[in-house]
Amino acid sequence: MDGVLVVTGASRGIGAATALLGAQRGYRVCVNYVRDARAAEAVADAIRRAGGEAIVVQADVGHEAEVARLFATVDRTLGTVTALVNNAGILETQCRIEDVDEERLLRILRVNVVGTFLPSREAVRRMSTRRGGTGGVIVNVSSAASRLGSPGEYVDYAASKGAIDTFTRGLALEVADEGIRVNAVRPGIIETEIHASGGEPGRPARVAPSLPMKRPGRPEEVAEAILWLLSDASSYTTGTIVDVAGGR
Ligand code: NAP
């Protein structure tokens, strides 16, 4: 695949696995991160060591000017984006609604929702045949939480992912005849550092016995689904959501 892949939040977890697999499949890759420069550079180094091409760009996806700078940097160094994975996402410490405050809600919605809309806007501006582009593909990273609601843990996070499901459907239809496909993956419990930010690093192991396959998923298993959705193998698939949740 000769294309330019932007993966938001690619310094670790599902994003890093997607960037690495994308590079293996031949994409020139932009590794975006917000805080952990060293981890992002390590992902890019691994891509380069394997003979691929990668750049690292720090940008908070929830802020318009930073997203504009991210895509301008990609234009200048890798070329026009052909594939976008909106992966960056956060959750906060497990709690009930009584303990949620405005600041927390705005943080979650800014990264998970605004941080998916803004990169998508930049990508559509470049990809749409209506605007002289040559098309492209967008994959959003939702969560099984959008179906399950995450009661007692983080209903705010779950609701933010519900917005991603709806956005995926709406945007896919909006640009379906402009050469752009838009889909989402909905991971279940995947072994990454995100669970530590929820206050329970051991959550995957704790819930494993209750999962249909009795184990959490690996980031690479999600990346495989994302790369399929990015590829021409899924050329007639748009506006849909692929659950990568081990049956959960
Ligand atoms: P993770 O290990 O916590 O990694 C999150 C990544 O997002 C990091 O690269 C982080 O960068 C980046 N990031 C956070 N805020 C950002 C921002 N404002 N701008 C740009 N980058 C930002 O998370 P993960 O588990 O791989 O999750 C990836 C996606 O999958 C998220 O959307 C998450 O909601 C979703 N998901 C995860 C699971 C799961 O069980 N792990 C399940 C369902 C859905 P820094 O390293 O610089 O902080």
PDB file of C-alpha atoms and ligand atoms in Angstrom:
ATOM      1  CA  MET A   1       0.000   0.000   0.000  1.00  0.00           C
ATOM      2  CA  ASP A   2       1.562   3.272  -1.099  1.00  0.00           C
ATOM      3  CA  GLY A   3      -0.138   5.810   1.134  1.00  0.00           C
ATOM      4  CA  VAL A   4       0.202   8.209   4.028  1.00  0.00           C
ATOM      5  CA  LEU A   5      -1.229   7.022   7.323  1.00  0.00           C
ATOM      6  CA  VAL A   6      -1.876   9.334  10.276  1.00  0.00           C
ATOM      7  CA  VAL A   7      -2.471   7.535  13.572  1.00  0.00           C
ATOM      8  CA  THR A   8      -3.469   9.726  16.502  1.00  0.00           C
ATOM      9  CA  GLY A   9      -2.252   8.587  19.898  1.00  0.00           C
ATOM     10  CA  ALA A  10       0.323   6.230  18.399  1.00  0.00           C
ATOM     11  CA  SER A  11       2.970   6.337  21.128  1.00  0.00           C
ATOM     12  CA  ARG A  12       1.604   3.229  22.826  1.00  0.00           C
ATOM     13  CA  GLY A  13      -1.207   0.704  23.002  1.00  0.00           C
ATOM     14  CA  ILE A  14      -3.564   0.216  20.070  1.00  0.00           C
ATOM     15  CA  GLY A  15      -2.233   3.276  18.234  1.00  0.00           C
ATOM     16  CA  ALA A  16       1.371   2.068  18.369  1.00  0.00           C
ATOM     17  CA  ALA A  17       0.368  -1.401  17.155  1.00  0.00           C
ATOM     18  CA  THR A  18      -1.582   0.211  14.292  1.00  0.00           C
ATOM     19  CA  ALA A  19       1.330   2.446  13.295  1.00  0.00           C
ATOM     20  CA  LEU A  20       3.741  -0.515  13.293  1.00  0.00           C
ATOM     21  CA  LEU A  21       1.417  -2.772  11.298  1.00  0.00           C
ATOM     22  CA  GLY A  22       0.578   0.060   8.902  1.00  0.00           C
ATOM     23  CA  ALA A  23       4.270   0.592   8.201  1.00  0.00           C
ATOM     24  CA  GLN A  24       4.692  -3.151   7.599  1.00  0.00           C
ATOM     25  CA  ARG A  25       1.913  -2.911   5.037  1.00  0.00           C
ATOM     26  CA  GLY A  26       3.771  -0.114   3.245  1.00  0.00           C
ATOM     27  CA  TYR A  27       2.262   3.123   4.560  1.00  0.00           C
ATOM     28  CA  ARG A  28       4.393   6.133   5.348  1.00  0.00           C
ATOM     29  CA  VAL A  29       3.301   6.784   8.914  1.00  0.00           C
ATOM     30  CA  CYS A  30       2.758   9.831  11.113  1.00  0.00           C
ATOM     31  CA  VAL A  31       3.058   8.839  14.775  1.00  0.00           C
ATOM     32  CA  ASN A  32       1.097  11.406  16.788  1.00  0.00           C
ATOM     33  CA  TYR A  33       1.297  11.712  20.564  1.00  0.00           C
ATOM     34  CA  VAL A  34       0.592  14.340  23.193  1.00  0.00           C
ATOM     35  CA  ARG A  35       2.995  13.844  26.122  1.00  0.00           C
ATOM     36  CA  ASP A  36       5.327  10.867  25.813  1.00  0.00           C
ATOM     37  CA  ALA A  37       7.878  11.909  23.188  1.00  0.00           C
ATOM     38  CA  ARG A  38      10.240   9.093  24.044  1.00  0.00           C
ATOM     39  CA  ALA A  39       7.600   6.414  23.488  1.00  0.00           C
ATOM     40  CA  ALA A  40       6.519   8.001  20.203  1.00  0.00           C
ATOM     41  CA  GLU A  41      10.132   8.170  18.980  1.00  0.00           C
ATOM     42  CA  ALA A  42      10.575   4.496  19.896  1.00  0.00           C
ATOM     43  CA  VAL A  43       7.628   3.561  17.669  1.00  0.00           C
ATOM     44  CA  ALA A  44       9.023   5.607  14.783  1.00  0.00           C
ATOM     45  CA  ASP A  45      12.509   4.113  15.310  1.00  0.00           C
ATOM     46  CA  ALA A  46      11.069   0.596  15.158  1.00  0.00           C
ATOM     47  CA  ILE A  47       9.384   1.484  11.859  1.00  0.00           C
ATOM     48  CA  ARG A  48      12.605   2.903  10.428  1.00  0.00           C
ATOM     49  CA  ARG A  49      14.685  -0.066  11.598  1.00  0.00           C
ATOM     50  CA  ALA A  50      12.317  -2.300   9.657  1.00  0.00           C
ATOM     51  CA  GLY A  51      12.881  -0.190   6.533  1.00  0.00           C
ATOM     52  CA  GLY A  52       9.763   1.972   6.759  1.00  0.00           C
ATOM     53  CA  GLU A  53       9.222   5.722   6.828  1.00  0.00           C
ATOM     54  CA  ALA A  54       7.826   7.524   9.856  1.00  0.00           C
ATOM     55  CA  ILE A  55       7.597  10.963  11.387  1.00  0.00           C
ATOM     56  CA  VAL A  56       6.647  11.892  14.941  1.00  0.00           C
ATOM     57  CA  VAL A  57       4.354  14.862  15.576  1.00  0.00           C
ATOM     58  CA  GLN A  58       3.326  16.114  18.997  1.00  0.00           C
ATOM     59  CA  ALA A  59      -0.190  17.577  18.930  1.00  0.00           C
ATOM     60  CA  ASP A  60      -3.217  17.547  21.211  1.00  0.00           C
ATOM     61  CA  VAL A  61      -6.034  16.291  18.991  1.00  0.00           C
ATOM     62  CA  GLY A  62      -8.571  18.224  21.035  1.00  0.00           C
ATOM     63  CA  HIS A  63      -7.190  21.593  19.950  1.00  0.00           C
ATOM     64  CA  GLU A  64      -7.905  23.005  16.512  1.00  0.00           C
ATOM     65  CA  ALA A  65      -4.621  24.839  15.957  1.00  0.00           C
ATOM     66  CA  GLU A  66      -2.583  21.799  16.987  1.00  0.00           C
ATOM     67  CA  VAL A  67      -4.523  19.518  14.657  1.00  0.00           C
ATOM     68  CA  ALA A  68      -4.031  22.001  11.806  1.00  0.00           C
ATOM     69  CA  ARG A  69      -0.290  21.999  12.525  1.00  0.00           C
ATOM     70  CA  LEU A  70      -0.262  18.190  12.630  1.00  0.00           C
ATOM     71  CA  PHE A  71      -1.769  17.886   9.161  1.00  0.00           C
ATOM     72  CA  ALA A  72       0.335  20.725   7.708  1.00  0.00           C
ATOM     73  CA  THR A  73       3.437  18.882   8.942  1.00  0.00           C
ATOM     74  CA  VAL A  74       2.238  15.673   7.302  1.00  0.00           C
ATOM     75  CA  ASP A  75       1.564  17.545   4.016  1.00  0.00           C
ATOM     76  CA  ARG A  76       5.100  18.922   4.058  1.00  0.00           C
ATOM     77  CA  THR A  77       7.009  15.803   5.038  1.00  0.00           C
ATOM     78  CA  LEU A  78       5.079  12.672   4.026  1.00  0.00           C
ATOM     79  CA  GLY A  79       2.579  13.992   1.478  1.00  0.00           C
ATOM     80  CA  THR A  80      -1.206  14.181   1.518  1.00  0.00           C
ATOM     81  CA  VAL A  81      -2.912  11.927   4.025  1.00  0.00           C
ATOM     82  CA  THR A  82      -4.712   8.932   2.484  1.00  0.00           C
ATOM     83  CA  ALA A  83      -5.568   7.065   5.691  1.00  0.00           C
ATOM     84  CA  LEU A  84      -6.511   8.393   9.134  1.00  0.00           C
ATOM     85  CA  VAL A  85      -6.963   6.392  12.313  1.00  0.00           C
ATOM     86  CA  ASN A  86      -8.642   8.411  15.061  1.00  0.00           C
ATOM     87  CA  ASN A  87      -7.257   6.400  17.939  1.00  0.00           C
ATOM     88  CA  ALA A  88      -6.293   8.929  20.638  1.00  0.00           C
ATOM     89  CA  GLY A  89      -8.607   8.547  23.590  1.00  0.00           C
ATOM     90  CA  ILE A  90      -8.693   8.898  27.342  1.00  0.00           C
ATOM     91  CA  LEU A  91     -10.689   7.708  30.293  1.00  0.00           C
ATOM     92  CA  GLU A  92     -10.543   8.895  33.864  1.00  0.00           C
ATOM     93  CA  THR A  93     -10.675   7.284  37.281  1.00  0.00           C
ATOM     94  CA  GLN A  94     -13.583   4.930  37.777  1.00  0.00           C
ATOM     95  CA  CYS A  95     -16.466   6.646  39.560  1.00  0.00           C
ATOM     96  CA  ARG A  96     -20.231   7.046  39.667  1.00  0.00           C
ATOM     97  CA  ILE A  97     -22.187   9.974  38.250  1.00  0.00           C
ATOM     98  CA  GLU A  98     -22.374  11.628  41.673  1.00  0.00           C
ATOM     99  CA  ASP A  99     -18.638  12.299  41.506  1.00  0.00           C
ATOM    100  CA  VAL A 100     -18.384  13.523  37.923  1.00  0.00           C
ATOM    101  CA  ASP A 101     -17.620  17.216  37.485  1.00  0.00           C
ATOM    102  CA  GLU A 102     -17.649  19.623  34.575  1.00  0.00           C
ATOM    103  CA  GLU A 103     -13.879  19.665  34.114  1.00  0.00           C
ATOM    104  CA  ARG A 104     -13.707  15.890  33.820  1.00  0.00           C
ATOM    105  CA  LEU A 105     -16.566  15.807  31.318  1.00  0.00           C
ATOM    106  CA  LEU A 106     -14.971  18.491  29.174  1.00  0.00           C
ATOM    107  CA  ARG A 107     -11.586  16.751  29.229  1.00  0.00           C
ATOM    108  CA  ILE A 108     -13.090  13.466  28.060  1.00  0.00           C
ATOM    109  CA  LEU A 109     -15.306  14.997  25.407  1.00  0.00           C
ATOM    110  CA  ARG A 110     -12.512  17.216  24.132  1.00  0.00           C
ATOM    111  CA  VAL A 111     -10.080  14.369  23.492  1.00  0.00           C
ATOM    112  CA  ASN A 112     -12.478  11.568  22.552  1.00  0.00           C
ATOM    113  CA  VAL A 113     -15.070  13.511  20.534  1.00  0.00           C
ATOM    114  CA  VAL A 114     -13.575  16.852  19.459  1.00  0.00           C
ATOM    115  CA  GLY A 115     -10.289  14.991  18.985  1.00  0.00           C
ATOM    116  CA  THR A 116     -11.977  12.701  16.455  1.00  0.00           C
ATOM    117  CA  PHE A 117     -13.957  15.401  14.630  1.00  0.00           C
ATOM    118  CA  LEU A 118     -11.043  17.797  14.051  1.00  0.00           C
ATOM    119  CA  PRO A 119      -8.596  15.313  12.470  1.00  0.00           C
ATOM    120  CA  SER A 120     -11.490  13.950  10.382  1.00  0.00           C
ATOM    121  CA  ARG A 121     -12.249  17.432   9.131  1.00  0.00           C
ATOM    122  CA  GLU A 122      -8.631  17.964   8.117  1.00  0.00           C
ATOM    123  CA  ALA A 123      -8.557  14.583   6.381  1.00  0.00           C
ATOM    124  CA  VAL A 124     -11.822  15.143   4.480  1.00  0.00           C
ATOM    125  CA  ARG A 125     -10.607  18.555   3.315  1.00  0.00           C
ATOM    126  CA  ARG A 126      -7.651  16.800   1.702  1.00  0.00           C
ATOM    127  CA  MET A 127      -9.248  13.503   0.589  1.00  0.00           C
ATOM    128  CA  SER A 128     -12.633  14.505  -0.814  1.00  0.00           C
ATOM    129  CA  THR A 129     -12.968  14.248  -4.579  1.00  0.00           C
ATOM    130  CA  ARG A 130     -15.454  17.098  -4.234  1.00  0.00           C
ATOM    131  CA  ARG A 131     -12.512  19.285  -3.229  1.00  0.00           C
ATOM    132  CA  GLY A 132     -10.056  17.928  -5.801  1.00  0.00           C
ATOM    133  CA  GLY A 133      -8.674  15.131  -3.625  1.00  0.00           C
ATOM    134  CA  THR A 134      -8.152  11.522  -4.629  1.00  0.00           C
ATOM    135  CA  GLY A 135     -10.085   9.869  -1.791  1.00  0.00           C
ATOM    136  CA  GLY A 136      -9.070   8.093   1.373  1.00  0.00           C
ATOM    137  CA  VAL A 137     -10.130   6.074   4.371  1.00  0.00           C
ATOM    138  CA  ILE A 138     -10.899   6.946   7.986  1.00  0.00           C
ATOM    139  CA  VAL A 139     -11.135   4.476  10.858  1.00  0.00           C
ATOM    140  CA  ASN A 140     -12.395   5.630  14.250  1.00  0.00           C
ATOM    141  CA  VAL A 141     -11.580   3.772  17.436  1.00  0.00           C
ATOM    142  CA  SER A 142     -14.761   3.500  19.463  1.00  0.00           C
ATOM    143  CA  SER A 143     -15.241   1.051  22.348  1.00  0.00           C
ATOM    144  CA  ALA A 144     -17.536  -1.774  23.390  1.00  0.00           C
ATOM    145  CA  ALA A 145     -18.327   0.676  26.214  1.00  0.00           C
ATOM    146  CA  SER A 146     -20.647   2.476  23.774  1.00  0.00           C
ATOM    147  CA  ARG A 147     -22.868  -0.645  23.819  1.00  0.00           C
ATOM    148  CA  LEU A 148     -22.350  -1.578  27.466  1.00  0.00           C
ATOM    149  CA  GLY A 149     -22.542   1.887  29.050  1.00  0.00           C
ATOM    150  CA  SER A 150     -19.800   1.220  31.653  1.00  0.00           C
ATOM    151  CA  PRO A 151     -22.066   1.639  34.720  1.00  0.00           C
ATOM    152  CA  GLY A 152     -20.200   2.368  37.947  1.00  0.00           C
ATOM    153  CA  GLU A 153     -16.944   2.877  36.063  1.00  0.00           C
ATOM    154  CA  TYR A 154     -17.135   5.629  33.448  1.00  0.00           C
ATOM    155  CA  VAL A 155     -20.479   6.348  31.835  1.00  0.00           C
ATOM    156  CA  ASP A 156     -18.940   9.590  30.538  1.00  0.00           C
ATOM    157  CA  TYR A 157     -16.291   7.691  28.576  1.00  0.00           C
ATOM    158  CA  ALA A 158     -18.914   5.251  27.286  1.00  0.00           C
ATOM    159  CA  ALA A 159     -21.133   8.115  26.125  1.00  0.00           C
ATOM    160  CA  SER A 160     -18.200   9.763  24.351  1.00  0.00           C
ATOM    161  CA  LYS A 161     -17.740   6.530  22.406  1.00  0.00           C
ATOM    162  CA  GLY A 162     -21.461   6.476  21.621  1.00  0.00           C
ATOM    163  CA  ALA A 163     -20.846   9.805  19.918  1.00  0.00           C
ATOM    164  CA  ILE A 164     -18.089   8.177  17.877  1.00  0.00           C
ATOM    165  CA  ASP A 165     -20.441   5.432  16.681  1.00  0.00           C
ATOM    166  CA  THR A 166     -22.966   8.035  15.531  1.00  0.00           C
ATOM    167  CA  PHE A 167     -20.288  10.221  13.962  1.00  0.00           C
ATOM    168  CA  THR A 168     -18.910   7.218  12.070  1.00  0.00           C
ATOM    169  CA  ARG A 169     -22.294   6.536  10.510  1.00  0.00           C
ATOM    170  CA  GLY A 170     -23.052  10.169   9.726  1.00  0.00           C
ATOM    171  CA  LEU A 171     -19.681  11.064   8.276  1.00  0.00           C
ATOM    172  CA  ALA A 172     -19.575   7.868   6.207  1.00  0.00           C
ATOM    173  CA  LEU A 173     -22.856   8.812   4.534  1.00  0.00           C
ATOM    174  CA  GLU A 174     -21.827  12.444   4.141  1.00  0.00           C
ATOM    175  CA  VAL A 175     -18.716  11.545   2.124  1.00  0.00           C
ATOM    176  CA  ALA A 176     -19.702   8.146   0.653  1.00  0.00           C
ATOM    177  CA  ASP A 177     -19.693   9.427  -2.939  1.00  0.00           C
ATOM    178  CA  GLU A 178     -16.564  11.543  -2.473  1.00  0.00           C
ATOM    179  CA  GLY A 179     -14.071   8.656  -2.469  1.00  0.00           C
ATOM    180  CA  ILE A 180     -13.883   8.394   1.312  1.00  0.00           C
ATOM    181  CA  ARG A 181     -14.842   5.382   3.421  1.00  0.00           C
ATOM    182  CA  VAL A 182     -15.415   5.831   7.157  1.00  0.00           C
ATOM    183  CA  ASN A 183     -15.694   2.933   9.595  1.00  0.00           C
ATOM    184  CA  ALA A 184     -14.983   2.202  13.238  1.00  0.00           C
ATOM    185  CA  VAL A 185     -13.633  -0.579  15.381  1.00  0.00           C
ATOM    186  CA  ARG A 186     -15.097  -1.216  18.797  1.00  0.00           C
ATOM    187  CA  PRO A 187     -12.453  -2.917  20.957  1.00  0.00           C
ATOM    188  CA  GLY A 188     -13.385  -4.834  24.085  1.00  0.00           C
ATOM    189  CA  ILE A 189     -10.921  -5.140  26.932  1.00  0.00           C
ATOM    190  CA  ILE A 190      -7.447  -4.788  25.477  1.00  0.00           C
ATOM    191  CA  GLU A 191      -4.184  -4.990  27.403  1.00  0.00           C
ATOM    192  CA  THR A 192      -2.850  -1.427  27.346  1.00  0.00           C
ATOM    193  CA  GLU A 193      -1.920   1.297  29.796  1.00  0.00           C
ATOM    194  CA  ILE A 194      -5.334   2.974  29.511  1.00  0.00           C
ATOM    195  CA  HIS A 195      -6.644   0.876  32.411  1.00  0.00           C
ATOM    196  CA  ALA A 196      -4.057   2.443  34.736  1.00  0.00           C
ATOM    197  CA  SER A 197      -5.507   5.866  33.973  1.00  0.00           C
ATOM    198  CA  GLY A 198      -8.879   4.476  35.045  1.00  0.00           C
ATOM    199  CA  GLY A 199      -7.226   3.696  38.394  1.00  0.00           C
ATOM    200  CA  GLU A 200      -7.044  -0.075  37.886  1.00  0.00           C
ATOM    201  CA  PRO A 201      -3.993  -1.268  35.913  1.00  0.00           C
ATOM    202  CA  GLY A 202      -4.990  -4.889  36.585  1.00  0.00           C
ATOM    203  CA  ARG A 203      -8.501  -4.508  35.161  1.00  0.00           C
ATOM    204  CA  PRO A 204      -7.919  -6.772  32.120  1.00  0.00           C
ATOM    205  CA  ALA A 205      -6.769  -9.630  34.376  1.00  0.00           C
ATOM    206  CA  ARG A 206      -9.612  -9.039  36.860  1.00  0.00           C
ATOM    207  CA  VAL A 207     -12.375  -9.202  34.266  1.00  0.00           C
ATOM    208  CA  ALA A 208     -10.773 -11.912  32.088  1.00  0.00           C
ATOM    209  CA  PRO A 209     -12.720 -14.789  33.725  1.00  0.00           C
ATOM    210  CA  SER A 210     -16.002 -13.024  32.857  1.00  0.00           C
ATOM    211  CA  LEU A 211     -15.087 -12.561  29.182  1.00  0.00           C
ATOM    212  CA  PRO A 212     -16.423 -15.080  26.627  1.00  0.00           C
ATOM    213  CA  MET A 213     -12.886 -16.008  25.512  1.00  0.00           C
ATOM    214  CA  LYS A 214     -11.579 -15.799  29.107  1.00  0.00           C
ATOM    215  CA  ARG A 215      -8.821 -13.427  28.099  1.00  0.00           C
ATOM    216  CA  PRO A 216      -8.355  -9.770  27.173  1.00  0.00           C
ATOM    217  CA  GLY A 217      -7.348  -8.822  23.651  1.00  0.00           C
ATOM    218  CA  ARG A 218      -3.963  -7.618  22.456  1.00  0.00           C
ATOM    219  CA  PRO A 219      -3.405  -4.285  20.690  1.00  0.00           C
ATOM    220  CA  GLU A 220      -2.151  -6.172  17.628  1.00  0.00           C
ATOM    221  CA  GLU A 221      -5.504  -7.950  17.325  1.00  0.00           C
ATOM    222  CA  VAL A 222      -7.261  -4.588  17.085  1.00  0.00           C
ATOM    223  CA  ALA A 223      -4.650  -3.266  14.662  1.00  0.00           C
ATOM    224  CA  GLU A 224      -5.371  -6.151  12.276  1.00  0.00           C
ATOM    225  CA  ALA A 225      -9.036  -5.137  12.054  1.00  0.00           C
ATOM    226  CA  ILE A 226      -8.104  -1.491  11.576  1.00  0.00           C
ATOM    227  CA  LEU A 227      -5.688  -2.345   8.764  1.00  0.00           C
ATOM    228  CA  TRP A 228      -8.361  -4.421   7.049  1.00  0.00           C
ATOM    229  CA  LEU A 229     -10.753  -1.475   7.183  1.00  0.00           C
ATOM    230  CA  LEU A 230      -8.022   0.785   5.781  1.00  0.00           C
ATOM    231  CA  SER A 231      -7.227  -1.596   2.951  1.00  0.00           C
ATOM    232  CA  ASP A 232      -8.834  -2.111  -0.430  1.00  0.00           C
ATOM    233  CA  ALA A 233      -9.927  -5.540   0.832  1.00  0.00           C
ATOM    234  CA  SER A 234     -12.803  -3.657   2.507  1.00  0.00           C
ATOM    235  CA  SER A 235     -13.543  -1.465  -0.522  1.00  0.00           C
ATOM    236  CA  TYR A 236     -17.351  -1.857  -0.260  1.00  0.00           C
ATOM    237  CA  THR A 237     -17.480  -1.418   3.515  1.00  0.00           C
ATOM    238  CA  THR A 238     -18.421   1.995   4.889  1.00  0.00           C
ATOM    239  CA  GLY A 239     -20.477   3.384   7.753  1.00  0.00           C
ATOM    240  CA  THR A 240     -20.036   0.244   9.779  1.00  0.00           C
ATOM    241  CA  ILE A 241     -18.541  -0.769  13.099  1.00  0.00           C
ATOM    242  CA  VAL A 242     -16.435  -3.871  13.619  1.00  0.00           C
ATOM    243  CA  ASP A 243     -16.501  -5.269  17.149  1.00  0.00           C
ATOM    244  CA  VAL A 244     -13.081  -6.561  18.206  1.00  0.00           C
ATOM    245  CA  ALA A 245     -14.208  -7.616  21.628  1.00  0.00           C
ATOM    246  CA  GLY A 246     -13.798 -11.393  21.837  1.00  0.00           C
ATOM    247  CA  GLY A 247     -17.549 -11.874  21.768  1.00  0.00           C
ATOM    248  CA  ARG A 248     -18.213  -9.451  24.612  1.00  0.00           C
TER     249      ARG A 248
HETATM  250  P1  NAP B   1      -3.381   4.132  25.830  1.00  0.00           P
HETATM  251  O1  NAP B   1      -2.478   2.965  25.919  1.00  0.00           O
HETATM  252  O2  NAP B   1      -3.730   4.879  27.064  1.00  0.00           O
HETATM  253  O3  NAP B   1      -2.769   5.153  24.758  1.00  0.00           O
HETATM  254  C1  NAP B   1      -3.423   6.349  24.493  1.00  0.00           C
HETATM  255  C2  NAP B   1      -2.693   7.085  23.395  1.00  0.00           C
HETATM  256  O4  NAP B   1      -3.433   8.288  23.103  1.00  0.00           O
HETATM  257  C3  NAP B   1      -1.298   7.507  23.772  1.00  0.00           C
HETATM  258  O5  NAP B   1      -0.498   7.426  22.619  1.00  0.00           O
HETATM  259  C4  NAP B   1      -1.470   8.979  24.186  1.00  0.00           C
HETATM  260  O6  NAP B   1      -0.316   9.770  23.985  1.00  0.00           O
HETATM  261  C5  NAP B   1      -2.547   9.395  23.192  1.00  0.00           C
HETATM  262  N1  NAP B   1      -3.296  10.577  23.576  1.00  0.00           N
HETATM  263  C6  NAP B   1      -4.027  10.783  24.706  1.00  0.00           C
HETATM  264  N2  NAP B   1      -4.574  11.994  24.681  1.00  0.00           N
HETATM  265  C7  NAP B   1      -4.195  12.568  23.515  1.00  0.00           C
HETATM  266  C8  NAP B   1      -4.423  13.824  22.918  1.00  0.00           C
HETATM  267  N3  NAP B   1      -5.171  14.756  23.538  1.00  0.00           N
HETATM  268  N4  NAP B   1      -3.872  14.089  21.714  1.00  0.00           N
HETATM  269  C9  NAP B   1      -3.109  13.166  21.084  1.00  0.00           C
HETATM  270  N5  NAP B   1      -2.849  11.953  21.604  1.00  0.00           N
HETATM  271  C10 NAP B   1      -3.387  11.674  22.800  1.00  0.00           C
HETATM  272  O7  NAP B   1      -4.773   3.758  25.166  1.00  0.00           O
HETATM  273  P2  NAP B   1      -5.291   2.485  24.326  1.00  0.00           P
HETATM  274  O8  NAP B   1      -5.836   1.521  25.279  1.00  0.00           O
HETATM  275  O9  NAP B   1      -4.277   2.058  23.329  1.00  0.00           O
HETATM  276  O10 NAP B   1      -6.546   3.158  23.623  1.00  0.00           O
HETATM  277  C11 NAP B   1      -6.520   3.613  22.287  1.00  0.00           C
HETATM  278  C12 NAP B   1      -7.963   3.835  21.866  1.00  0.00           C
HETATM  279  O11 NAP B   1      -8.684   2.618  22.007  1.00  0.00           O
HETATM  280  C13 NAP B   1      -8.704   4.869  22.717  1.00  0.00           C
HETATM  281  O12 NAP B   1      -9.557   5.625  21.900  1.00  0.00           O
HETATM  282  C14 NAP B   1      -9.510   4.018  23.664  1.00  0.00           C
HETATM  283  O13 NAP B   1     -10.665   4.679  24.120  1.00  0.00           O
HETATM  284  C15 NAP B   1      -9.835   2.838  22.772  1.00  0.00           C
HETATM  285  N6  NAP B   1     -10.199   1.611  23.482  1.00  0.00           N
HETATM  286  C16 NAP B   1      -9.301   1.002  24.299  1.00  0.00           C
HETATM  287  C17 NAP B   1      -9.687  -0.165  24.963  1.00  0.00           C
HETATM  288  C18 NAP B   1      -8.774  -0.911  25.887  1.00  0.00           C
HETATM  289  O14 NAP B   1      -9.236  -1.805  26.602  1.00  0.00           O
HETATM  290  N7  NAP B   1      -7.473  -0.620  25.910  1.00  0.00           N
HETATM  291  C19 NAP B   1     -10.971  -0.673  24.791  1.00  0.00           C
HETATM  292  C20 NAP B   1     -11.854  -0.014  23.944  1.00  0.00           C
HETATM  293  C21 NAP B   1     -11.447   1.131  23.299  1.00  0.00           C
HETATM  294  P3  NAP B   1       0.818   9.960  25.138  1.00  0.00           P
HETATM  295  O15 NAP B   1       1.540   8.634  25.241  1.00  0.00           O
HETATM  296  O16 NAP B   1       1.707  11.033  24.616  1.00  0.00           O
HETATM  297  O17 NAP B   1       0.093  10.308  26.399  1.00  0.00           O
END
